[in-house]
C-alpha cells in the first residue's frame, strides 16, 4: 500500500490491468474455471456469506437468492478498469467448488474500493448501492412523466453486494459490489463537476468524454459519443428533474452508461450531490453538495423538455 491524497486514505496495490479478451459483445466468459490456474478467486458454499441488494421501498438492505444453478461467485484477480474510488473486475456467479467451477448466469462487473481503510466493512459498497437504487427510483418517476418512447427512458442497473470469506483480507472477510455488464458503446453525458456532453452539431468542440469517476472539480476530456435522442438531451433533463422534483434536496449527475433505441439509457455509477441540511454528511468523494449543484446549473441550458416538465431552477442560476 501507499499513501494517497484522497483524504489521507491509503491506496491499495492492485494487480496490473487485465488484458480482457472479447467476443465482440463483451469479455469472454469461460465455461469452466480452474481457479488456481486461471487467476480467478472463487467463493462457494460457506465462503459466500451473503448476497444483498438495497430495497428502496423498505429503505434497507435485504438478502436475495443466487441465480439458478449457482452456489457462489467468481471474481478475476486482475482489474480491467479503474475510477477515482474503485477498480473493476470481471465477475459472474458460478456453480461448483472453489477449485473447479462453471459459469452460471450473465456476465457481471465487480467493483472494489481502491483504499485500504474502506476494506474493513461493507459500508463503502452499501453507500454506492444505495445511491444507485435511489437514482433508479427517481428515474422511474422521471419515466412516468416524460413524453416519448422507450428510447427516452432512463434506468440504473441494479447492484448486489456479495459478502465473502477471504483470508487474504485483513479481517478475513471481503465485500464485492457487482452489477450486470453493460453491452454497447460506453458514454458519459455529464460529470459531477458541471461538464456536459455537447451536441454533435457543435463539431466536437468542448465535449465531455473520459469515462471515469471524478472526485475532482474539473472537466473531462472530449468525446463525441451518445444516443440519437435529441443529441443526448435526456440525461441533462433527468439531472435537472432530480433537483426540481426533490425541491432542491439533491441532484443526480455523473450520468454514464450505454444507450439503445429499445432500452433507452442504461446507466451506472451516478454521483448524487446533496444539499447540506441538518448537518448531514456528504455521501462519498463524488458528492460535492451545494457546490456540485451550483456547478451543474452553471453549465446547464434548459431545453424544451425542461420547460415541458415545468422544472424549476435555483433562484441564483
PDB file of C-alpha atoms in Angstrom:
ATOM      1  CA  UNK A   1       0.000   0.000   0.000  1.00  0.00           C
ATOM      2  CA  UNK A   2       0.972   3.641  -0.350  1.00  0.00           C
ATOM      3  CA  UNK A   3      -0.196   6.985   0.990  1.00  0.00           C
ATOM      4  CA  UNK A   4      -2.696   8.795  -1.201  1.00  0.00           C
ATOM      5  CA  UNK A   5      -4.023  12.312  -1.359  1.00  0.00           C
ATOM      6  CA  UNK A   6      -7.677  11.293  -1.056  1.00  0.00           C
ATOM      7  CA  UNK A   7      -8.476  12.448   2.458  1.00  0.00           C
ATOM      8  CA  UNK A   8      -5.469  10.659   3.939  1.00  0.00           C
ATOM      9  CA  UNK A   9      -6.617   7.235   2.738  1.00  0.00           C
ATOM     10  CA  UNK A  10      -4.038   4.572   1.913  1.00  0.00           C
ATOM     11  CA  UNK A  11      -4.160   3.320  -1.649  1.00  0.00           C
ATOM     12  CA  UNK A  12      -4.103  -0.445  -2.196  1.00  0.00           C
ATOM     13  CA  UNK A  13      -1.711  -2.174  -4.515  1.00  0.00           C
ATOM     14  CA  UNK A  14      -3.926  -3.873  -7.092  1.00  0.00           C
ATOM     15  CA  UNK A  15      -2.624  -6.354  -9.651  1.00  0.00           C
ATOM     16  CA  UNK A  16      -1.882  -4.891 -13.103  1.00  0.00           C
ATOM     17  CA  UNK A  17      -4.647  -4.364 -15.621  1.00  0.00           C
ATOM     18  CA  UNK A  18      -6.301  -7.435 -17.086  1.00  0.00           C
ATOM     19  CA  UNK A  19      -5.922  -7.713 -20.860  1.00  0.00           C
ATOM     20  CA  UNK A  20      -9.557  -8.583 -21.484  1.00  0.00           C
ATOM     21  CA  UNK A  21     -10.340 -10.924 -24.355  1.00  0.00           C
ATOM     22  CA  UNK A  22     -13.638 -10.060 -26.012  1.00  0.00           C
ATOM     23  CA  UNK A  23     -16.136 -11.907 -28.151  1.00  0.00           C
ATOM     24  CA  UNK A  24     -17.472  -8.829 -29.962  1.00  0.00           C
ATOM     25  CA  UNK A  25     -20.183  -8.198 -27.372  1.00  0.00           C
ATOM     26  CA  UNK A  26     -18.110  -8.111 -24.201  1.00  0.00           C
ATOM     27  CA  UNK A  27     -15.412 -10.060 -22.400  1.00  0.00           C
ATOM     28  CA  UNK A  28     -15.346 -13.801 -22.952  1.00  0.00           C
ATOM     29  CA  UNK A  29     -16.828 -15.777 -20.080  1.00  0.00           C
ATOM     30  CA  UNK A  30     -15.037 -19.093 -19.554  1.00  0.00           C
ATOM     31  CA  UNK A  31     -17.337 -22.086 -19.314  1.00  0.00           C
ATOM     32  CA  UNK A  32     -15.095 -23.818 -16.776  1.00  0.00           C
ATOM     33  CA  UNK A  33     -12.804 -22.166 -14.228  1.00  0.00           C
ATOM     34  CA  UNK A  34      -9.719 -23.851 -12.804  1.00  0.00           C
ATOM     35  CA  UNK A  35      -9.189 -21.293 -10.058  1.00  0.00           C
ATOM     36  CA  UNK A  36      -5.525 -21.959  -9.285  1.00  0.00           C
ATOM     37  CA  UNK A  37      -4.510 -21.901 -12.951  1.00  0.00           C
ATOM     38  CA  UNK A  38      -6.794 -19.256 -14.428  1.00  0.00           C
ATOM     39  CA  UNK A  39      -6.407 -16.439 -11.901  1.00  0.00           C
ATOM     40  CA  UNK A  40      -9.972 -16.422 -10.575  1.00  0.00           C
ATOM     41  CA  UNK A  41     -10.997 -16.050  -6.933  1.00  0.00           C
ATOM     42  CA  UNK A  42     -13.907 -18.404  -6.353  1.00  0.00           C
ATOM     43  CA  UNK A  43     -16.198 -18.212  -3.328  1.00  0.00           C
ATOM     44  CA  UNK A  44     -18.744 -21.005  -2.976  1.00  0.00           C
ATOM     45  CA  UNK A  45     -20.959 -22.519  -0.281  1.00  0.00           C
ATOM     46  CA  UNK A  46     -19.782 -21.412   3.195  1.00  0.00           C
ATOM     47  CA  UNK A  47     -17.242 -18.981   1.705  1.00  0.00           C
ATOM     48  CA  UNK A  48     -20.120 -16.945   0.284  1.00  0.00           C
ATOM     49  CA  UNK A  49     -21.699 -15.386   3.352  1.00  0.00           C
ATOM     50  CA  UNK A  50     -24.405 -13.248   1.766  1.00  0.00           C
ATOM     51  CA  UNK A  51     -25.853 -11.598  -1.333  1.00  0.00           C
ATOM     52  CA  UNK A  52     -27.806  -8.386  -0.725  1.00  0.00           C
ATOM     53  CA  UNK A  53     -29.451  -5.524  -2.551  1.00  0.00           C
ATOM     54  CA  UNK A  54     -30.908  -2.235  -1.355  1.00  0.00           C
ATOM     55  CA  UNK A  55     -34.727  -2.331  -1.154  1.00  0.00           C
ATOM     56  CA  UNK A  56     -35.877   1.209  -1.895  1.00  0.00           C
ATOM     57  CA  UNK A  57     -39.378   0.560  -0.539  1.00  0.00           C
ATOM     58  CA  UNK A  58     -38.167  -0.859   2.779  1.00  0.00           C
ATOM     59  CA  UNK A  59     -35.206   1.525   2.872  1.00  0.00           C
ATOM     60  CA  UNK A  60     -32.871  -1.270   3.935  1.00  0.00           C
ATOM     61  CA  UNK A  61     -30.597  -3.965   2.549  1.00  0.00           C
ATOM     62  CA  UNK A  62     -32.244  -7.357   2.097  1.00  0.00           C
ATOM     63  CA  UNK A  63     -30.892 -10.810   1.343  1.00  0.00           C
ATOM     64  CA  UNK A  64     -31.533 -12.221  -2.135  1.00  0.00           C
ATOM     65  CA  UNK A  65     -31.013 -15.648  -3.697  1.00  0.00           C
ATOM     66  CA  UNK A  66     -28.245 -16.604  -6.068  1.00  0.00           C
ATOM     67  CA  UNK A  67     -29.229 -17.281  -9.662  1.00  0.00           C
ATOM     68  CA  UNK A  68     -30.251 -20.691 -10.955  1.00  0.00           C
ATOM     69  CA  UNK A  69     -27.522 -23.376 -10.706  1.00  0.00           C
ATOM     70  CA  UNK A  70     -25.231 -21.071  -8.720  1.00  0.00           C
ATOM     71  CA  UNK A  71     -23.719 -21.687  -5.287  1.00  0.00           C
ATOM     72  CA  UNK A  72     -21.133 -18.933  -5.339  1.00  0.00           C
ATOM     73  CA  UNK A  73     -19.406 -16.105  -7.166  1.00  0.00           C
ATOM     74  CA  UNK A  74     -16.103 -15.778  -9.046  1.00  0.00           C
ATOM     75  CA  UNK A  75     -14.028 -12.608  -9.444  1.00  0.00           C
ATOM     76  CA  UNK A  76     -10.970 -12.297 -11.660  1.00  0.00           C
ATOM     77  CA  UNK A  77      -7.806 -11.306  -9.803  1.00  0.00           C
ATOM     78  CA  UNK A  78      -6.762  -8.557 -12.217  1.00  0.00           C
ATOM     79  CA  UNK A  79      -8.681  -5.325 -12.748  1.00  0.00           C
ATOM     80  CA  UNK A  80      -9.686  -4.162 -16.221  1.00  0.00           C
ATOM     81  CA  UNK A  81     -10.687  -0.572 -15.363  1.00  0.00           C
ATOM     82  CA  UNK A  82     -10.216   1.976 -12.590  1.00  0.00           C
ATOM     83  CA  UNK A  83     -12.021   5.112 -11.413  1.00  0.00           C
ATOM     84  CA  UNK A  84     -11.383   7.684  -8.708  1.00  0.00           C
ATOM     85  CA  UNK A  85     -12.633   5.450  -5.891  1.00  0.00           C
ATOM     86  CA  UNK A  86     -12.911   1.903  -7.244  1.00  0.00           C
ATOM     87  CA  UNK A  87     -11.346  -0.652  -9.564  1.00  0.00           C
ATOM     88  CA  UNK A  88     -13.357  -3.015 -11.764  1.00  0.00           C
ATOM     89  CA  UNK A  89     -13.021  -6.762 -12.329  1.00  0.00           C
ATOM     90  CA  UNK A  90     -14.688  -9.437 -14.423  1.00  0.00           C
ATOM     91  CA  UNK A  91     -17.198 -11.439 -12.396  1.00  0.00           C
ATOM     92  CA  UNK A  92     -20.085 -13.901 -12.568  1.00  0.00           C
ATOM     93  CA  UNK A  93     -21.957 -16.348 -10.380  1.00  0.00           C
ATOM     94  CA  UNK A  94     -20.782 -19.960 -10.531  1.00  0.00           C
ATOM     95  CA  UNK A  95     -21.725 -23.495  -9.647  1.00  0.00           C
ATOM     96  CA  UNK A  96     -19.105 -25.959  -8.418  1.00  0.00           C
ATOM     97  CA  UNK A  97     -16.208 -25.972  -5.956  1.00  0.00           C
ATOM     98  CA  UNK A  98     -13.560 -23.407  -5.075  1.00  0.00           C
ATOM     99  CA  UNK A  99     -11.148 -25.338  -7.328  1.00  0.00           C
ATOM    100  CA  UNK A 100     -13.303 -26.069 -10.374  1.00  0.00           C
ATOM    101  CA  UNK A 101     -16.486 -24.172 -11.157  1.00  0.00           C
ATOM    102  CA  UNK A 102     -18.789 -23.488 -14.082  1.00  0.00           C
ATOM    103  CA  UNK A 103     -20.256 -20.156 -15.086  1.00  0.00           C
ATOM    104  CA  UNK A 104     -23.921 -19.772 -14.107  1.00  0.00           C
ATOM    105  CA  UNK A 105     -25.646 -16.630 -15.262  1.00  0.00           C
ATOM    106  CA  UNK A 106     -24.885 -13.382 -17.035  1.00  0.00           C
ATOM    107  CA  UNK A 107     -21.611 -11.513 -17.170  1.00  0.00           C
ATOM    108  CA  UNK A 108     -21.125  -9.156 -14.244  1.00  0.00           C
ATOM    109  CA  UNK A 109     -18.639  -6.458 -13.351  1.00  0.00           C
ATOM    110  CA  UNK A 110     -17.350  -6.397  -9.774  1.00  0.00           C
ATOM    111  CA  UNK A 111     -16.142  -3.225  -8.082  1.00  0.00           C
ATOM    112  CA  UNK A 112     -13.817  -2.886  -5.111  1.00  0.00           C
ATOM    113  CA  UNK A 113     -12.509   0.148  -3.271  1.00  0.00           C
ATOM    114  CA  UNK A 114      -9.012   1.398  -4.047  1.00  0.00           C
ATOM    115  CA  UNK A 115      -8.321   2.253  -0.400  1.00  0.00           C
ATOM    116  CA  UNK A 116      -7.246   0.023   2.478  1.00  0.00           C
ATOM    117  CA  UNK A 117      -9.343   1.764   5.139  1.00  0.00           C
ATOM    118  CA  UNK A 118     -12.562   1.057   3.215  1.00  0.00           C
ATOM    119  CA  UNK A 119     -11.970  -2.702   3.053  1.00  0.00           C
ATOM    120  CA  UNK A 120     -12.882  -3.392   6.673  1.00  0.00           C
ATOM    121  CA  UNK A 121     -16.667  -3.095   6.301  1.00  0.00           C
ATOM    122  CA  UNK A 122     -19.449  -3.216   3.734  1.00  0.00           C
ATOM    123  CA  UNK A 123     -20.314   0.446   4.317  1.00  0.00           C
ATOM    124  CA  UNK A 124     -18.393   1.785   1.316  1.00  0.00           C
ATOM    125  CA  UNK A 125     -20.247  -0.510  -1.091  1.00  0.00           C
ATOM    126  CA  UNK A 126     -23.573  -0.005   0.661  1.00  0.00           C
ATOM    127  CA  UNK A 127     -23.227   3.713   0.172  1.00  0.00           C
ATOM    128  CA  UNK A 128     -22.696   3.198  -3.571  1.00  0.00           C
ATOM    129  CA  UNK A 129     -25.529   0.676  -3.895  1.00  0.00           C
ATOM    130  CA  UNK A 130     -27.938   2.921  -2.006  1.00  0.00           C
ATOM    131  CA  UNK A 131     -27.115   5.900  -4.223  1.00  0.00           C
ATOM    132  CA  UNK A 132     -27.721   3.841  -7.365  1.00  0.00           C
ATOM    133  CA  UNK A 133     -31.037   2.478  -6.034  1.00  0.00           C
ATOM    134  CA  UNK A 134     -32.203   5.971  -5.107  1.00  0.00           C
ATOM    135  CA  UNK A 135     -31.238   7.199  -8.571  1.00  0.00           C
ATOM    136  CA  UNK A 136     -33.303   4.383 -10.094  1.00  0.00           C
ATOM    137  CA  UNK A 137     -36.327   5.398  -8.006  1.00  0.00           C
ATOM    138  CA  UNK A 138     -36.025   8.932  -9.382  1.00  0.00           C
ATOM    139  CA  UNK A 139     -35.596   7.522 -12.894  1.00  0.00           C
ATOM    140  CA  UNK A 140     -38.842   5.553 -12.514  1.00  0.00           C
ATOM    141  CA  UNK A 141     -40.642   8.764 -11.579  1.00  0.00           C
ATOM    142  CA  UNK A 142     -38.993  10.603 -14.489  1.00  0.00           C
ATOM    143  CA  UNK A 143     -40.045   7.880 -16.947  1.00  0.00           C
ATOM    144  CA  UNK A 144     -43.661   8.186 -15.826  1.00  0.00           C
ATOM    145  CA  UNK A 145     -43.686  11.893 -16.644  1.00  0.00           C
ATOM    146  CA  UNK A 146     -41.561  12.341 -19.725  1.00  0.00           C
ATOM    147  CA  UNK A 147     -43.228  12.052 -23.109  1.00  0.00           C
ATOM    148  CA  UNK A 148     -41.805   9.805 -25.773  1.00  0.00           C
ATOM    149  CA  UNK A 149     -40.967   6.176 -26.354  1.00  0.00           C
ATOM    150  CA  UNK A 150     -38.588   3.718 -24.779  1.00  0.00           C
ATOM    151  CA  UNK A 151     -35.547   5.438 -26.300  1.00  0.00           C
ATOM    152  CA  UNK A 152     -36.060   8.329 -23.864  1.00  0.00           C
ATOM    153  CA  UNK A 153     -36.366   6.190 -20.740  1.00  0.00           C
ATOM    154  CA  UNK A 154     -33.679   6.300 -18.050  1.00  0.00           C
ATOM    155  CA  UNK A 155     -32.668   3.273 -15.971  1.00  0.00           C
ATOM    156  CA  UNK A 156     -29.906   2.499 -13.488  1.00  0.00           C
ATOM    157  CA  UNK A 157     -28.728  -1.103 -13.334  1.00  0.00           C
ATOM    158  CA  UNK A 158     -29.380  -2.989 -10.110  1.00  0.00           C
ATOM    159  CA  UNK A 159     -26.379  -3.665  -7.892  1.00  0.00           C
ATOM    160  CA  UNK A 160     -25.712  -6.514  -5.476  1.00  0.00           C
ATOM    161  CA  UNK A 161     -23.247  -6.838  -2.613  1.00  0.00           C
ATOM    162  CA  UNK A 162     -21.632 -10.224  -2.029  1.00  0.00           C
ATOM    163  CA  UNK A 163     -20.064 -10.887   1.365  1.00  0.00           C
ATOM    164  CA  UNK A 164     -17.275 -13.486   1.170  1.00  0.00           C
ATOM    165  CA  UNK A 165     -14.707 -15.119   3.448  1.00  0.00           C
ATOM    166  CA  UNK A 166     -11.169 -14.471   2.218  1.00  0.00           C
ATOM    167  CA  UNK A 167      -8.137 -14.752   4.471  1.00  0.00           C
ATOM    168  CA  UNK A 168      -6.053 -12.561   2.162  1.00  0.00           C
ATOM    169  CA  UNK A 169      -8.010  -9.566   3.504  1.00  0.00           C
ATOM    170  CA  UNK A 170      -7.098  -8.072   6.888  1.00  0.00           C
ATOM    171  CA  UNK A 171     -10.364  -9.029   8.588  1.00  0.00           C
ATOM    172  CA  UNK A 172     -10.671 -12.351   6.749  1.00  0.00           C
ATOM    173  CA  UNK A 173     -13.774 -11.080   5.017  1.00  0.00           C
ATOM    174  CA  UNK A 174     -14.416  -9.009   1.888  1.00  0.00           C
ATOM    175  CA  UNK A 175     -17.345  -7.358   0.144  1.00  0.00           C
ATOM    176  CA  UNK A 176     -17.863  -7.231  -3.600  1.00  0.00           C
ATOM    177  CA  UNK A 177     -20.293  -4.904  -5.330  1.00  0.00           C
ATOM    178  CA  UNK A 178     -21.404  -6.368  -8.657  1.00  0.00           C
ATOM    179  CA  UNK A 179     -23.862  -5.490 -11.400  1.00  0.00           C
ATOM    180  CA  UNK A 180     -24.712  -6.722 -14.908  1.00  0.00           C
ATOM    181  CA  UNK A 181     -22.194  -5.787 -17.572  1.00  0.00           C
ATOM    182  CA  UNK A 182     -23.486  -3.053 -19.876  1.00  0.00           C
ATOM    183  CA  UNK A 183     -23.255  -4.015 -23.538  1.00  0.00           C
ATOM    184  CA  UNK A 184     -22.663  -1.324 -26.132  1.00  0.00           C
ATOM    185  CA  UNK A 185     -20.617   1.840 -26.521  1.00  0.00           C
ATOM    186  CA  UNK A 186     -19.982   3.356 -23.087  1.00  0.00           C
ATOM    187  CA  UNK A 187     -20.739   7.093 -22.976  1.00  0.00           C
ATOM    188  CA  UNK A 188     -20.558   9.798 -20.325  1.00  0.00           C
ATOM    189  CA  UNK A 189     -23.203  12.526 -20.735  1.00  0.00           C
ATOM    190  CA  UNK A 190     -22.250  14.695 -17.766  1.00  0.00           C
ATOM    191  CA  UNK A 191     -19.956  14.554 -14.753  1.00  0.00           C
ATOM    192  CA  UNK A 192     -20.054  15.696 -11.135  1.00  0.00           C
ATOM    193  CA  UNK A 193     -18.222  18.947 -11.835  1.00  0.00           C
ATOM    194  CA  UNK A 194     -20.703  20.549 -14.226  1.00  0.00           C
ATOM    195  CA  UNK A 195     -19.206  19.352 -17.507  1.00  0.00           C
ATOM    196  CA  UNK A 196     -21.782  18.361 -20.126  1.00  0.00           C
ATOM    197  CA  UNK A 197     -21.511  16.378 -23.344  1.00  0.00           C
ATOM    198  CA  UNK A 198     -22.157  18.869 -26.118  1.00  0.00           C
ATOM    199  CA  UNK A 199     -24.461  18.130 -29.093  1.00  0.00           C
ATOM    200  CA  UNK A 200     -22.888  16.558 -32.164  1.00  0.00           C
ATOM    201  CA  UNK A 201     -23.705  19.642 -34.189  1.00  0.00           C
ATOM    202  CA  UNK A 202     -21.078  21.542 -32.186  1.00  0.00           C
ATOM    203  CA  UNK A 203     -18.463  19.875 -34.350  1.00  0.00           C
ATOM    204  CA  UNK A 204     -16.793  18.079 -31.444  1.00  0.00           C
ATOM    205  CA  UNK A 205     -15.673  21.129 -29.508  1.00  0.00           C
ATOM    206  CA  UNK A 206     -15.785  21.197 -25.701  1.00  0.00           C
ATOM    207  CA  UNK A 207     -17.284  17.734 -25.426  1.00  0.00           C
ATOM    208  CA  UNK A 208     -17.053  15.644 -22.276  1.00  0.00           C
ATOM    209  CA  UNK A 209     -15.838  12.120 -22.518  1.00  0.00           C
ATOM    210  CA  UNK A 210     -13.239  10.347 -20.385  1.00  0.00           C
ATOM    211  CA  UNK A 211     -15.112   7.564 -18.648  1.00  0.00           C
ATOM    212  CA  UNK A 212     -14.086   7.679 -15.025  1.00  0.00           C
ATOM    213  CA  UNK A 213     -15.449   8.559 -11.628  1.00  0.00           C
ATOM    214  CA  UNK A 214     -14.336  12.091 -10.840  1.00  0.00           C
ATOM    215  CA  UNK A 215     -13.841  13.247  -7.272  1.00  0.00           C
ATOM    216  CA  UNK A 216     -12.194  16.425  -8.508  1.00  0.00           C
ATOM    217  CA  UNK A 217     -13.994  19.554  -9.630  1.00  0.00           C
ATOM    218  CA  UNK A 218     -12.597  19.606 -13.129  1.00  0.00           C
ATOM    219  CA  UNK A 219     -13.904  18.807 -16.580  1.00  0.00           C
ATOM    220  CA  UNK A 220     -13.099  15.666 -18.527  1.00  0.00           C
ATOM    221  CA  UNK A 221     -11.595  15.429 -21.996  1.00  0.00           C
ATOM    222  CA  UNK A 222     -13.549  15.303 -25.247  1.00  0.00           C
ATOM    223  CA  UNK A 223     -15.650  12.539 -26.754  1.00  0.00           C
ATOM    224  CA  UNK A 224     -18.269  12.575 -29.476  1.00  0.00           C
ATOM    225  CA  UNK A 225     -20.454   9.656 -28.475  1.00  0.00           C
ATOM    226  CA  UNK A 226     -24.025   9.178 -27.436  1.00  0.00           C
ATOM    227  CA  UNK A 227     -27.563   8.260 -28.330  1.00  0.00           C
ATOM    228  CA  UNK A 228     -29.540   9.865 -31.101  1.00  0.00           C
ATOM    229  CA  UNK A 229     -32.210  11.092 -28.689  1.00  0.00           C
ATOM    230  CA  UNK A 230     -32.074  14.845 -29.338  1.00  0.00           C
ATOM    231  CA  UNK A 231     -28.269  14.679 -29.235  1.00  0.00           C
ATOM    232  CA  UNK A 232     -28.254  13.201 -25.718  1.00  0.00           C
ATOM    233  CA  UNK A 233     -30.621  15.780 -24.207  1.00  0.00           C
ATOM    234  CA  UNK A 234     -32.481  13.338 -21.954  1.00  0.00           C
ATOM    235  CA  UNK A 235     -29.652  12.783 -19.401  1.00  0.00           C
ATOM    236  CA  UNK A 236     -29.322  16.534 -18.829  1.00  0.00           C
ATOM    237  CA  UNK A 237     -33.079  16.878 -18.402  1.00  0.00           C
ATOM    238  CA  UNK A 238     -33.038  13.970 -15.955  1.00  0.00           C
ATOM    239  CA  UNK A 239     -30.329  15.583 -13.810  1.00  0.00           C
ATOM    240  CA  UNK A 240     -32.345  18.815 -13.724  1.00  0.00           C
ATOM    241  CA  UNK A 241     -35.507  16.822 -12.929  1.00  0.00           C
ATOM    242  CA  UNK A 242     -33.912  15.191  -9.865  1.00  0.00           C
ATOM    243  CA  UNK A 243     -33.188  18.596  -8.341  1.00  0.00           C
ATOM    244  CA  UNK A 244     -36.610  20.026  -9.142  1.00  0.00           C
ATOM    245  CA  UNK A 245     -38.693  17.044  -8.034  1.00  0.00           C
ATOM    246  CA  UNK A 246     -36.855  16.828  -4.687  1.00  0.00           C
ATOM    247  CA  UNK A 247     -37.340  20.569  -4.073  1.00  0.00           C
ATOM    248  CA  UNK A 248     -33.622  21.207  -4.280  1.00  0.00           C
ATOM    249  CA  UNK A 249     -32.661  18.450  -1.833  1.00  0.00           C
ATOM    250  CA  UNK A 250     -30.334  16.622  -4.247  1.00  0.00           C
ATOM    251  CA  UNK A 251     -29.158  16.328  -7.827  1.00  0.00           C
ATOM    252  CA  UNK A 252     -28.140  13.140  -9.646  1.00  0.00           C
ATOM    253  CA  UNK A 253     -25.344  13.535 -12.187  1.00  0.00           C
ATOM    254  CA  UNK A 254     -22.185  11.827 -13.456  1.00  0.00           C
ATOM    255  CA  UNK A 255     -24.508  10.053 -15.866  1.00  0.00           C
ATOM    256  CA  UNK A 256     -22.693   7.318 -17.775  1.00  0.00           C
ATOM    257  CA  UNK A 257     -23.575   4.059 -19.457  1.00  0.00           C
ATOM    258  CA  UNK A 258     -24.993   2.879 -22.765  1.00  0.00           C
ATOM    259  CA  UNK A 259     -27.949   3.809 -24.958  1.00  0.00           C
ATOM    260  CA  UNK A 260     -30.084   1.926 -27.443  1.00  0.00           C
ATOM    261  CA  UNK A 261     -33.483   2.502 -29.008  1.00  0.00           C
ATOM    262  CA  UNK A 262     -35.139  -0.399 -27.177  1.00  0.00           C
ATOM    263  CA  UNK A 263     -33.962   0.182 -23.597  1.00  0.00           C
ATOM    264  CA  UNK A 264     -33.115   3.868 -23.670  1.00  0.00           C
ATOM    265  CA  UNK A 265     -30.370   4.940 -21.264  1.00  0.00           C
ATOM    266  CA  UNK A 266     -28.873   2.180 -19.083  1.00  0.00           C
ATOM    267  CA  UNK A 267     -26.706   3.938 -16.520  1.00  0.00           C
ATOM    268  CA  UNK A 268     -24.323   3.116 -13.700  1.00  0.00           C
ATOM    269  CA  UNK A 269     -22.140   4.796 -11.060  1.00  0.00           C
ATOM    270  CA  UNK A 270     -24.086   8.043 -10.633  1.00  0.00           C
ATOM    271  CA  UNK A 271     -22.986  10.804  -8.299  1.00  0.00           C
ATOM    272  CA  UNK A 272     -25.531  12.450  -6.015  1.00  0.00           C
ATOM    273  CA  UNK A 273     -24.949  15.988  -4.795  1.00  0.00           C
ATOM    274  CA  UNK A 274     -26.971  16.523  -1.627  1.00  0.00           C
ATOM    275  CA  UNK A 275     -27.793  19.965  -0.293  1.00  0.00           C
ATOM    276  CA  UNK A 276     -26.384  20.443   3.230  1.00  0.00           C
ATOM    277  CA  UNK A 277     -29.334  20.153   5.599  1.00  0.00           C
ATOM    278  CA  UNK A 278     -29.307  19.419   9.317  1.00  0.00           C
ATOM    279  CA  UNK A 279     -25.566  18.900   9.305  1.00  0.00           C
ATOM    280  CA  UNK A 280     -25.770  15.728   7.222  1.00  0.00           C
ATOM    281  CA  UNK A 281     -22.504  14.478   5.815  1.00  0.00           C
ATOM    282  CA  UNK A 282     -21.627  14.123   2.169  1.00  0.00           C
ATOM    283  CA  UNK A 283     -22.009  10.663   0.691  1.00  0.00           C
ATOM    284  CA  UNK A 284     -18.548   9.847  -0.595  1.00  0.00           C
ATOM    285  CA  UNK A 285     -15.930  11.805  -2.501  1.00  0.00           C
ATOM    286  CA  UNK A 286     -18.122  12.418  -5.560  1.00  0.00           C
ATOM    287  CA  UNK A 287     -20.819  14.236  -3.523  1.00  0.00           C
ATOM    288  CA  UNK A 288     -19.915  17.929  -3.858  1.00  0.00           C
ATOM    289  CA  UNK A 289     -23.001  19.179  -2.019  1.00  0.00           C
ATOM    290  CA  UNK A 290     -24.207  22.713  -2.774  1.00  0.00           C
ATOM    291  CA  UNK A 291     -21.133  23.453  -4.883  1.00  0.00           C
ATOM    292  CA  UNK A 292     -21.831  20.444  -7.100  1.00  0.00           C
ATOM    293  CA  UNK A 293     -25.443  21.523  -7.612  1.00  0.00           C
ATOM    294  CA  UNK A 294     -24.311  25.050  -8.475  1.00  0.00           C
ATOM    295  CA  UNK A 295     -21.765  23.714 -10.967  1.00  0.00           C
ATOM    296  CA  UNK A 296     -24.459  21.728 -12.771  1.00  0.00           C
ATOM    297  CA  UNK A 297     -26.708  24.751 -13.215  1.00  0.00           C
ATOM    298  CA  UNK A 298     -23.743  26.902 -14.199  1.00  0.00           C
ATOM    299  CA  UNK A 299     -23.454  24.933 -17.467  1.00  0.00           C
ATOM    300  CA  UNK A 300     -26.994  23.564 -17.893  1.00  0.00           C
ATOM    301  CA  UNK A 301     -29.105  25.134 -20.605  1.00  0.00           C
ATOM    302  CA  UNK A 302     -32.765  24.266 -20.219  1.00  0.00           C
ATOM    303  CA  UNK A 303     -34.366  22.628 -23.250  1.00  0.00           C
ATOM    304  CA  UNK A 304     -37.979  22.377 -24.378  1.00  0.00           C
ATOM    305  CA  UNK A 305     -38.247  19.210 -22.292  1.00  0.00           C
ATOM    306  CA  UNK A 306     -37.242  21.025 -19.114  1.00  0.00           C
ATOM    307  CA  UNK A 307     -39.973  23.571 -19.783  1.00  0.00           C
ATOM    308  CA  UNK A 308     -42.476  20.863 -20.721  1.00  0.00           C
ATOM    309  CA  UNK A 309     -41.896  19.195 -17.351  1.00  0.00           C
ATOM    310  CA  UNK A 310     -42.157  22.527 -15.527  1.00  0.00           C
ATOM    311  CA  UNK A 311     -38.722  22.159 -13.972  1.00  0.00           C
ATOM    312  CA  UNK A 312     -37.627  24.914 -11.631  1.00  0.00           C
ATOM    313  CA  UNK A 313     -34.123  26.364 -11.378  1.00  0.00           C
ATOM    314  CA  UNK A 314     -32.332  27.733  -8.318  1.00  0.00           C
ATOM    315  CA  UNK A 315     -33.013  31.463  -7.879  1.00  0.00           C
ATOM    316  CA  UNK A 316     -29.339  32.261  -8.393  1.00  0.00           C
ATOM    317  CA  UNK A 317     -28.964  30.120 -11.534  1.00  0.00           C
TER     318      UNK A 317
END
